[in-house]
Amino acid sequence: MAYVAPLRDIRFVLNELAGLDKVHQLPGGEEAGQEVVDAILDENARLLQDAIAPLNRDGDLQPPTWRDGAVTASPGFAQAFRSFVEGGWQGLQHPVDFGGQGLPKVVATPCMENLNAACLSFALCPLLTDGAIEVLLTAGTEEQKRRFIPSMIDGSWTGTMNLTEPQAGSDLSLVRTRAVAQPDGSYRLHGQKIFITYGEHDMARNIVHMVLARLEDAPEGVKGLSLFIVPKFLVNDDGSLGKRNDVWCASIEHKLGIKASPTAVLLYGEDKGEVGPGAIGYLVGEPNRGLETMFIMMNAARFAVGLQGIAVAERASQHAVAYAKDRVQSRAVEGSAGPVAIVHHPDVRRMLLTMRTLTEAARAVAYVAAGAHDFAHRHPDAQVRARNQAFYEYMVPIVKGFSTEMAVEVASLGIQVHGGMGFIEETGAAQYYRDARILSIYEGTTAIQANDLVGRKTARDGGAVAAAIIGHMRETLAELDGDQELSALRGQLADAIQAYEEVVRFVVERYRDDVREVYAGSVPYLMLAGLTHGGWQMARAALACRRRIGKGDVDSFYPAKLAGARFYCAHLLPRVEALRREILQGGASTLAMPVDAF
């Protein structure tokens, strides 16, 4: 079925929850007025619906091909990529000085979501390019910025992130790729990288690889990693392309999902280019601090992967709703003259509402985080910037981990709504599940996100940021006081907030005494936080709808949104209590079984 960008909900979240009007008032946010943002969203939806969404199914059936080190993209991808970059979409949130549009992250975020919903495999290329641009903007020299960023923004070149090696999956301390210093200040790299998204393709003239490697005198572990720019083709002083670098695509992976995204095995230093043995690279940032620099790219990618989860969930939900309205089967449980569309059956409605409200809650959580990112980078007051930066950093593992786990659940429910037809590839429902399944794995598994949330984001500051967030949640509870229509919702949210607070206190208090017990509950903690943040935003949405309806607005969107908020709090927030018990009481049982017994 055709994809339709959910612009009505997107505009509601931007205006009512994410603070677009306040971002518009920040320095550098002047261009993000309502009329401009509406025009951007409309044009973005038109391009994606017409030119990119049709590639989703075709790319799944006709993945890229590899031959003699070269990769040919799925049919139609190169043409669609030209349309995408010629429209300026790659540079939406990047600085005007380098050819971008300099718009706030909260404006770019829905465009990113819609791109991923249109075709996840296609969207991965711009996603990694965005990350490479962010790294150079933050840590690159002025010459590196001038040489590489403009061509990535205009789409002539794309970017990648090269971390993983066969022996070093998530444990980057085991990275062995080595970099040898050269007399001219460059380096020669030797090693192998795997799982490199868009590591080789024919959609752009050059590919800028951001590669983690070790200098010859580097210490062991992650503190000995440095970051290098390694272009597929060397770049001359005048910006033209020079010799083919010694980077070779040995193969591309055959995957469960995202089949149209070429995932490459790259060999560095096999003397397969035009520069002799050793890929020529250039140090980014300081020696032996490459992982710190790469975290800039990783954090950008993690937030973007969270958006991918929301996007796939939206696409799967639209697909399931269309099928449920069209599929006629069985009489209504209360009796009917004949079979009815399955959307009338109570359990199908439960599944559809679960899909819809999980997606909408996760969208609101991500957009609110994006708004905080803009305040962290644009507000003139240093204290306001610091508070918002702390909030955004706390939210990144939640956006990534919760949204991607949510996507797997939603896509699975989509298959269930289709029944046996969902298990058949021809209906398309299975693709969303296959595509979604990677999201909770790459750019850091859910456990890695959860460990980050526990260690760096909660225990390290004694739970201060989490406590401040919970304080804001209680302010929303106060707004709900006295509203009889929302009294049940208020009680459900209050219980979830109380559980959240207890878990944060448990993490902080037990972290030093029994760290393994705390980490045994890290993923449940992340999921509890995600569900509670979703409930908070749905409650804020309910309040906004009540205000609109109270002013006489008859738009049917508001009662529907209000009903969705009630469903979320009644059906999904109760999961929080079970997670609370698992975290507080389940650690010992997780660790009790001896390793030899597995």
XYZ file of C-alpha atoms in Angstrom:
598
model
C 0.000 0.000 0.000
C 1.045 3.621 -0.494
C 2.730 5.431 2.387
C 1.164 8.671 3.617
C 3.261 10.894 5.881
C 1.405 11.401 9.209
C 1.576 15.179 8.948
C -1.414 15.855 11.199
C 0.143 14.119 14.175
C 3.593 15.497 13.358
C 2.318 19.078 13.369
C 0.444 18.480 16.614
C 3.540 17.122 18.344
C 5.767 19.914 17.037
C 3.377 22.659 18.110
C 1.860 21.271 21.303
C 4.646 19.163 22.815
C 8.077 19.836 21.275
C 7.964 23.635 21.561
C 8.472 24.602 17.927
C 7.288 28.155 18.693
C 9.985 28.516 21.371
C 12.691 27.059 19.115
C 11.634 29.597 16.478
C 12.557 32.377 18.939
C 16.087 31.067 19.540
C 19.131 32.547 17.757
C 19.412 30.767 14.436
C 15.834 29.528 14.649
C 14.281 32.533 12.976
C 13.663 30.679 9.729
C 11.643 27.986 11.494
C 8.349 29.842 11.513
C 5.074 27.981 11.182
C 4.532 28.765 7.505
C 8.063 27.747 6.562
C 7.896 24.529 8.570
C 4.522 23.642 7.060
C 5.927 24.167 3.568
C 8.969 22.027 4.392
C 6.812 19.208 5.732
C 4.485 19.308 2.735
C 7.321 19.270 0.197
C 9.173 16.564 2.116
C 6.046 14.390 2.172
C 5.473 14.904 -1.551
C 8.988 13.819 -2.482
C 9.018 10.819 -0.179
C 5.558 9.570 -1.061
C 6.059 9.937 -4.809
C 9.739 9.174 -5.418
C 11.099 7.148 -2.510
C 8.294 5.150 -0.878
C 7.706 3.077 -4.036
C 11.309 1.831 -3.725
C 10.654 0.125 -0.406
C 9.118 -3.071 -1.768
C 11.128 -3.096 -4.988
C 14.411 -2.777 -3.129
C 13.482 -5.658 -0.851
C 12.914 -7.849 -3.908
C 15.919 -6.553 -5.887
C 18.807 -5.901 -3.479
C 22.114 -4.357 -4.570
C 24.602 -6.472 -6.470
C 28.365 -6.876 -5.988
C 30.896 -7.615 -8.698
C 34.683 -7.262 -8.569
C 34.612 -4.840 -5.644
C 31.887 -2.591 -7.071
C 28.287 -2.387 -5.822
C 25.316 -1.428 -7.981
C 22.377 -0.016 -6.014
C 18.867 -1.411 -6.273
C 16.960 -0.176 -9.350
C 15.708 3.383 -8.945
C 17.838 4.198 -5.897
C 20.437 6.331 -7.663
C 17.785 8.438 -9.399
C 15.842 8.882 -6.149
C 19.031 9.869 -4.337
C 19.656 12.613 -6.886
C 16.128 13.945 -6.314
C 16.689 13.818 -2.556
C 19.981 15.732 -2.516
C 18.982 18.185 -5.248
C 16.078 19.179 -3.030
C 18.560 20.143 -0.299
C 17.362 17.512 2.156
C 20.824 16.256 3.120
C 21.748 19.708 4.381
C 18.515 20.503 6.196
C 20.076 20.832 9.671
C 23.689 21.549 8.675
C 25.345 25.007 8.623
C 24.656 27.478 5.867
C 28.414 28.172 5.664
C 28.913 24.741 4.089
C 25.842 24.746 1.847
C 23.246 23.551 4.337
C 20.022 25.202 5.418
C 20.866 25.506 9.123
C 17.389 24.591 10.337
C 16.767 23.364 13.902
C 16.922 19.669 14.719
C 13.262 19.665 15.721
C 12.391 20.631 12.125
C 14.741 18.085 10.565
C 13.505 15.287 12.844
C 10.074 14.702 11.230
C 11.689 14.854 7.792
C 14.116 12.152 8.907
C 11.291 10.053 10.301
C 9.292 10.293 7.091
C 12.341 9.430 4.984
C 12.869 6.260 7.009
C 9.189 5.373 6.802
C 9.238 5.815 3.043
C 12.193 3.442 2.588
C 14.395 2.431 5.495
C 17.099 0.945 3.273
C 17.362 4.166 1.259
C 17.392 6.395 4.342
C 20.437 4.686 5.831
C 22.732 6.408 3.338
C 21.769 9.991 4.326
C 21.741 8.930 7.996
C 25.404 7.883 7.977
C 26.356 10.921 5.915
C 24.742 13.177 8.526
C 26.875 11.514 11.189
C 30.091 11.972 9.229
C 29.258 15.643 8.715
C 28.628 16.086 12.468
C 32.013 14.552 13.313
C 33.869 16.907 10.996
C 31.915 19.937 12.161
C 32.854 19.144 15.745
C 36.376 17.735 15.498
C 37.689 18.370 11.989
C 40.258 20.977 11.078
C 39.137 23.951 9.037
C 40.860 22.435 6.005
C 39.075 19.088 6.545
C 35.724 20.838 6.860
C 36.305 22.814 3.670
C 37.510 19.792 1.741
C 34.845 17.255 2.711
C 31.657 18.764 4.155
C 30.230 20.754 1.204
C 30.352 17.760 -1.133
C 28.597 15.570 1.435
C 25.906 18.168 1.960
C 25.261 18.570 -1.760
C 25.156 14.793 -2.210
C 28.157 14.459 -4.485
C 29.751 12.308 -1.786
C 28.337 10.201 1.045
C 29.752 9.198 4.429
C 30.158 6.026 6.464
C 31.096 4.919 9.971
C 33.726 2.138 10.184
C 33.938 0.590 13.649
C 33.185 -3.133 13.596
C 35.707 -5.843 12.796
C 35.259 -9.637 12.711
C 36.797 -10.088 16.177
C 35.483 -6.769 17.551
C 31.718 -6.436 17.484
C 30.452 -4.179 20.252
C 33.776 -4.459 22.105
C 35.812 -1.825 20.308
C 38.800 -2.391 22.572
C 39.569 -5.325 20.236
C 39.888 -3.192 17.086
C 43.088 -4.149 15.227
C 43.075 -1.931 12.122
C 46.386 -0.077 12.243
C 47.453 3.340 11.020
C 51.063 4.078 10.114
C 52.219 7.708 10.088
C 53.675 9.062 6.826
C 56.222 11.872 6.324
C 53.587 14.145 4.737
C 51.322 13.990 7.806
C 48.922 11.446 6.373
C 48.559 7.828 7.504
C 48.422 4.418 5.825
C 45.674 2.137 7.146
C 45.647 -1.653 7.102
C 42.794 -3.847 8.326
C 39.292 -5.156 7.748
C 35.919 -3.661 8.659
C 32.567 -5.454 8.491
C 28.894 -4.425 8.547
C 29.682 -1.073 6.908
C 26.394 0.425 5.761
C 26.696 1.915 2.265
C 30.417 1.172 2.431
C 30.345 0.787 -1.349
C 27.724 1.922 -3.877
C 27.247 3.827 -7.128
C 24.835 6.534 -5.944
C 27.536 9.178 -5.390
C 30.959 9.932 -6.868
C 32.912 9.498 -3.636
C 32.508 7.912 -0.199
C 34.090 9.431 2.907
C 34.854 6.676 5.407
C 35.276 7.579 9.091
C 37.536 4.795 10.351
C 38.654 3.767 13.846
C 42.223 2.448 13.874
C 45.305 2.214 16.099
C 48.511 4.177 15.768
C 51.690 2.124 16.031
C 52.484 3.347 19.550
C 48.875 3.388 20.786
C 47.977 1.943 24.207
C 45.738 -1.111 24.398
C 41.975 -0.849 24.732
C 39.604 1.875 23.647
C 41.986 4.581 24.834
C 44.304 3.637 21.982
C 41.846 4.268 19.154
C 42.176 7.171 16.731
C 39.763 8.363 14.055
C 40.670 8.837 10.408
C 39.084 10.188 7.245
C 39.685 7.674 4.465
C 38.050 8.725 1.165
C 37.307 6.167 -1.536
C 38.951 8.566 -3.976
C 41.597 11.020 -2.832
C 40.613 14.668 -3.055
C 42.874 17.154 -4.812
C 43.487 20.664 -3.507
C 41.001 22.087 -5.995
C 38.279 19.680 -4.802
C 38.471 17.381 -7.803
C 38.778 13.633 -7.321
C 42.183 11.994 -7.621
C 43.445 8.443 -7.386
C 41.427 5.470 -6.175
C 42.375 4.839 -2.557
C 43.349 1.402 -1.245
C 39.857 0.599 0.083
C 38.252 -2.490 -1.422
C 34.774 -3.937 -0.985
C 35.295 -7.681 -0.600
C 31.587 -8.522 -0.424
C 28.176 -7.353 0.746
C 26.066 -9.184 3.312
C 22.891 -11.166 2.657
C 20.533 -10.021 5.377
C 17.196 -10.769 7.037
C 15.918 -7.270 6.304
C 16.954 -3.830 4.981
C 18.014 -5.815 1.946
C 18.353 -2.808 -0.353
C 20.985 -1.243 1.907
C 24.435 -2.555 0.897
C 26.286 -3.724 4.009
C 29.925 -4.043 3.021
C 33.030 -5.875 4.102
C 35.851 -3.381 3.488
C 39.531 -4.225 3.171
C 42.092 -1.504 3.881
C 45.665 -1.840 2.688
C 45.403 -4.776 0.265
C 47.048 -2.813 -2.576
C 43.851 -2.816 -4.635
C 43.732 0.884 -5.421
C 46.013 3.322 -7.249
C 48.067 4.558 -4.305
C 50.113 1.481 -3.406
C 49.647 -0.675 -0.285
C 47.882 1.060 2.568
C 44.764 3.207 2.447
C 45.620 6.895 2.783
C 43.845 8.523 5.718
C 43.869 11.760 7.697
C 43.654 12.035 11.473
C 40.493 13.630 12.886
C 40.898 15.214 16.299
C 43.582 14.129 18.723
C 45.552 10.871 18.580
C 44.179 8.045 20.767
C 40.920 9.925 21.368
C 39.102 8.615 18.347
C 36.330 6.881 20.243
C 35.417 10.127 22.004
C 35.229 11.808 18.610
C 33.319 8.913 17.080
C 30.755 9.154 19.875
C 29.591 12.379 18.226
C 28.671 10.366 15.152
C 27.368 7.463 17.222
C 25.044 9.654 19.304
C 23.668 11.290 16.162
C 23.197 7.849 14.643
C 21.571 6.444 17.771
C 18.959 9.170 17.833
C 18.388 8.645 14.112
C 17.979 4.892 14.577
C 15.346 5.621 17.210
C 13.537 7.612 14.532
C 13.870 4.602 12.253
C 11.978 2.552 14.813
C 9.188 5.127 14.903
C 9.159 5.245 11.122
C 8.884 1.493 10.602
C 6.193 1.324 13.274
C 4.235 4.055 11.486
C 4.525 2.263 8.160
C 3.518 -1.092 9.675
C 0.565 0.555 11.437
C -0.729 2.174 8.255
C -0.430 -1.149 6.451
C -2.323 -3.009 9.187
C -5.116 -0.428 9.400
C -5.658 -0.510 5.637
C -5.846 -4.303 5.686
C -8.164 -4.386 8.726
C -10.608 -2.012 7.051
C -10.576 -3.996 3.828
C -10.540 -7.584 5.111
C -14.060 -8.931 5.733
C -14.202 -11.971 7.959
C -16.566 -13.346 10.656
C -19.670 -11.810 12.143
C -19.450 -9.221 14.881
C -19.356 -10.698 18.385
C -22.618 -8.937 19.269
C -24.251 -10.274 16.142
C -24.465 -8.948 12.593
C -26.257 -9.732 9.352
C -23.041 -11.042 7.815
C -19.268 -10.899 8.033
C -17.770 -7.521 8.907
C -14.416 -5.860 8.281
C -12.037 -7.161 10.925
C -11.409 -3.639 12.229
C -14.747 -4.087 14.049
C -13.492 -7.033 16.108
C -12.448 -5.971 19.643
C -9.070 -7.694 19.687
C -8.106 -6.322 16.294
C -8.953 -2.854 17.608
C -6.752 -3.557 20.653
C -3.827 -4.508 18.425
C -4.298 -1.532 16.114
C -4.527 0.873 19.045
C -1.449 -0.654 20.640
C 0.437 -0.121 17.385
C -0.827 3.407 16.934
C -0.313 4.682 20.456
C 3.126 3.138 20.927
C 4.187 4.844 17.699
C 2.675 8.191 18.643
C 4.130 8.103 22.152
C 7.609 7.297 20.863
C 7.314 10.063 18.252
C 6.458 12.604 20.929
C 9.349 11.485 23.144
C 11.829 11.811 20.255
C 10.564 15.203 19.078
C 10.666 16.627 22.600
C 14.275 15.437 22.849
C 15.036 17.104 19.509
C 13.603 20.364 20.809
C 15.859 20.118 23.856
C 18.828 19.590 21.531
C 18.026 22.892 19.842
C 17.876 24.674 23.195
C 21.171 23.050 24.179
C 22.883 24.419 21.087
C 21.119 27.725 20.440
C 19.940 29.286 23.716
C 21.978 32.329 24.839
C 21.919 31.321 28.533
C 24.675 28.823 29.432
C 22.653 27.274 32.264
C 19.676 26.674 29.992
C 21.988 25.119 27.427
C 23.524 22.847 30.052
C 20.152 21.672 31.406
C 18.858 20.880 27.956
C 22.071 19.136 26.932
C 21.844 16.914 30.012
C 18.210 16.117 29.215
C 18.984 15.322 25.580
C 21.919 13.070 26.454
C 19.787 11.228 28.997
C 17.077 10.735 26.374
C 19.259 9.404 23.542
C 19.501 5.801 24.853
C 15.774 5.853 25.607
C 14.873 7.139 22.154
C 17.139 4.562 20.547
C 16.402 1.575 22.779
C 12.699 1.993 23.488
C 11.696 3.103 19.992
C 13.465 0.213 18.301
C 12.129 -2.435 20.671
C 8.710 -0.850 20.201
C 9.099 -1.153 16.428
C 9.649 -4.904 16.660
C 6.486 -5.264 18.743
C 4.446 -3.081 16.414
C 5.667 -4.825 13.273
C 4.925 -8.195 14.858
C 1.414 -7.063 15.738
C 1.021 -5.918 12.150
C 1.622 -9.475 10.982
C -0.864 -10.718 13.572
C -3.537 -8.319 12.306
C -3.055 -9.784 8.841
C -3.356 -13.312 10.203
C -1.976 -15.975 7.898
C -1.716 -13.408 5.116
C 0.830 -11.539 7.202
C 3.170 -14.513 7.081
C 3.151 -14.386 3.300
C 5.708 -12.030 1.783
C 3.358 -10.808 -0.949
C 1.249 -8.758 1.475
C 4.292 -6.742 2.575
C 3.624 -6.964 6.324
C 6.544 -9.331 6.878
C 9.058 -6.868 5.451
C 8.419 -4.362 8.238
C 9.165 -7.025 10.823
C 12.318 -8.138 9.016
C 13.489 -4.542 8.606
C 12.664 -3.610 12.200
C 14.599 -6.513 13.660
C 18.009 -4.938 13.029
C 17.124 -1.637 14.683
C 17.567 -2.851 18.256
C 20.950 -4.337 17.287
C 22.966 -1.870 15.235
C 24.417 1.387 16.575
C 24.550 -0.326 19.956
C 22.197 -3.080 21.062
C 19.381 -2.404 23.494
C 21.580 -3.709 26.305
C 24.319 -1.247 25.358
C 21.789 1.602 25.407
C 20.488 0.361 28.753
C 23.982 0.118 30.216
C 24.609 3.699 29.093
C 21.363 4.788 30.748
C 22.313 3.044 33.991
C 25.977 3.979 34.231
C 26.648 7.266 32.454
C 23.189 8.780 32.574
C 21.837 7.769 36.014
C 24.452 6.480 38.462
C 27.213 8.908 37.476
C 25.289 12.023 38.579
C 23.442 10.345 41.436
C 20.196 10.397 39.479
C 20.105 14.208 39.328
C 18.970 14.510 35.704
C 16.398 11.734 36.133
C 15.074 13.418 39.280
C 14.704 16.732 37.451
C 12.742 15.013 34.675
C 10.487 13.297 37.194
C 9.866 16.715 38.723
C 8.597 17.965 35.350
C 6.402 14.886 35.068
C 4.825 15.742 38.411
C 4.084 19.223 37.094
C 1.994 17.576 34.384
C 0.223 15.550 37.077
C -0.659 18.816 38.785
C -2.175 20.110 35.538
C -4.342 16.988 35.410
C -5.733 17.597 38.915
C -9.409 18.461 38.927
C -10.095 17.254 35.377
C -12.679 14.527 35.926
C -12.474 13.440 32.287
C -8.814 12.600 32.737
C -8.841 11.324 36.327
C -8.178 7.703 35.355
C -5.330 8.750 33.077
C -3.856 10.826 35.894
C -3.908 7.910 38.294
C -2.242 5.594 35.788
C 0.479 8.133 35.033
C 1.019 8.823 38.741
C 1.619 5.130 39.412
C 4.133 4.947 36.543
C 6.006 8.043 37.748
C 6.191 6.609 41.265
C 7.626 3.370 39.907
C 10.131 5.311 37.783
C 11.274 7.255 40.823
C 11.712 4.073 42.876
C 13.787 2.461 40.144
C 16.049 5.496 39.741
C 16.641 5.492 43.502
C 17.388 1.744 43.402
C 19.912 2.182 40.580
C 21.723 4.984 42.387
C 21.779 3.263 45.781
C 22.723 -0.227 44.606
C 25.208 0.723 41.885
C 28.261 0.656 44.168
C 27.166 -2.231 46.360
C 26.006 -4.718 43.705
C 26.626 -3.411 40.210
C 25.810 -6.754 38.546
C 22.367 -6.793 40.135
C 21.699 -3.312 38.795
C 22.836 -4.177 35.281
C 20.732 -7.340 35.354
C 17.754 -4.988 35.273
C 19.188 -2.430 32.862
C 17.002 -3.259 29.845
C 13.827 -3.409 31.977
C 14.870 0.002 33.369
C 15.210 1.410 29.859
C 11.832 0.011 28.841
C 10.210 1.323 32.028
C 11.668 4.759 31.337
C 10.493 4.662 27.720
C 6.959 3.643 28.646
C 6.769 6.311 31.355
C 8.138 9.056 29.122
C 5.619 7.975 26.501
C 2.833 8.195 29.075
C 4.009 11.654 30.116
C 3.874 12.929 26.549
C 0.510 11.270 25.912
C -0.835 12.975 29.042
C 0.464 16.318 27.782
C -1.203 15.552 24.455
C -4.472 14.814 26.264
C -4.303 18.158 28.041
C -3.676 19.945 24.743
C -6.664 18.181 23.168
C -8.873 19.096 26.109
C -7.898 22.740 25.691
C -8.698 22.653 21.986
C -12.034 20.931 22.486
C -12.862 23.321 25.351
C -12.367 26.262 22.989
C -14.916 24.806 20.595
C -12.545 23.232 18.062
C -14.536 20.534 16.232
C -11.587 18.942 14.416
C -12.072 15.171 14.770
C -8.328 14.784 15.299
C -8.565 15.945 18.917
C -11.089 13.443 20.304
C -9.255 10.667 18.462
C -5.928 11.762 19.925
C -7.523 12.009 23.360
C -8.895 8.485 23.022
C -5.445 7.251 22.047
C -3.887 8.856 25.124
C -6.425 7.150 27.352
C -5.782 3.806 25.685
C -2.015 4.137 26.119
C -2.287 4.946 29.806
C -4.845 2.205 30.447
C -3.226 -0.581 28.420
C 0.505 0.186 28.217
C 1.433 2.053 31.390
C 0.445 -0.976 33.535
C 3.519 -2.691 32.096
C 5.600 -0.291 34.200
C 4.625 -1.963 37.483
C 5.731 -5.386 36.232
C 9.037 -3.903 35.095
C 9.507 -2.202 38.455
C 9.154 -5.521 40.250
C 11.513 -7.206 37.792
C 14.185 -4.558 38.387
C 13.876 -4.388 42.170
C 13.390 -8.093 42.818
C 14.701 -10.006 39.806
C 18.419 -9.352 39.725
C 19.402 -12.170 42.061
C 17.501 -14.801 40.057
C 19.117 -13.605 36.825
C 22.566 -14.140 38.293
C 21.868 -17.275 40.364
C 22.381 -19.917 37.670
C 26.038 -20.933 37.206
C 27.476 -20.224 33.770
C 28.265 -23.925 33.335
C 24.558 -24.737 33.642
C 23.645 -22.928 30.429
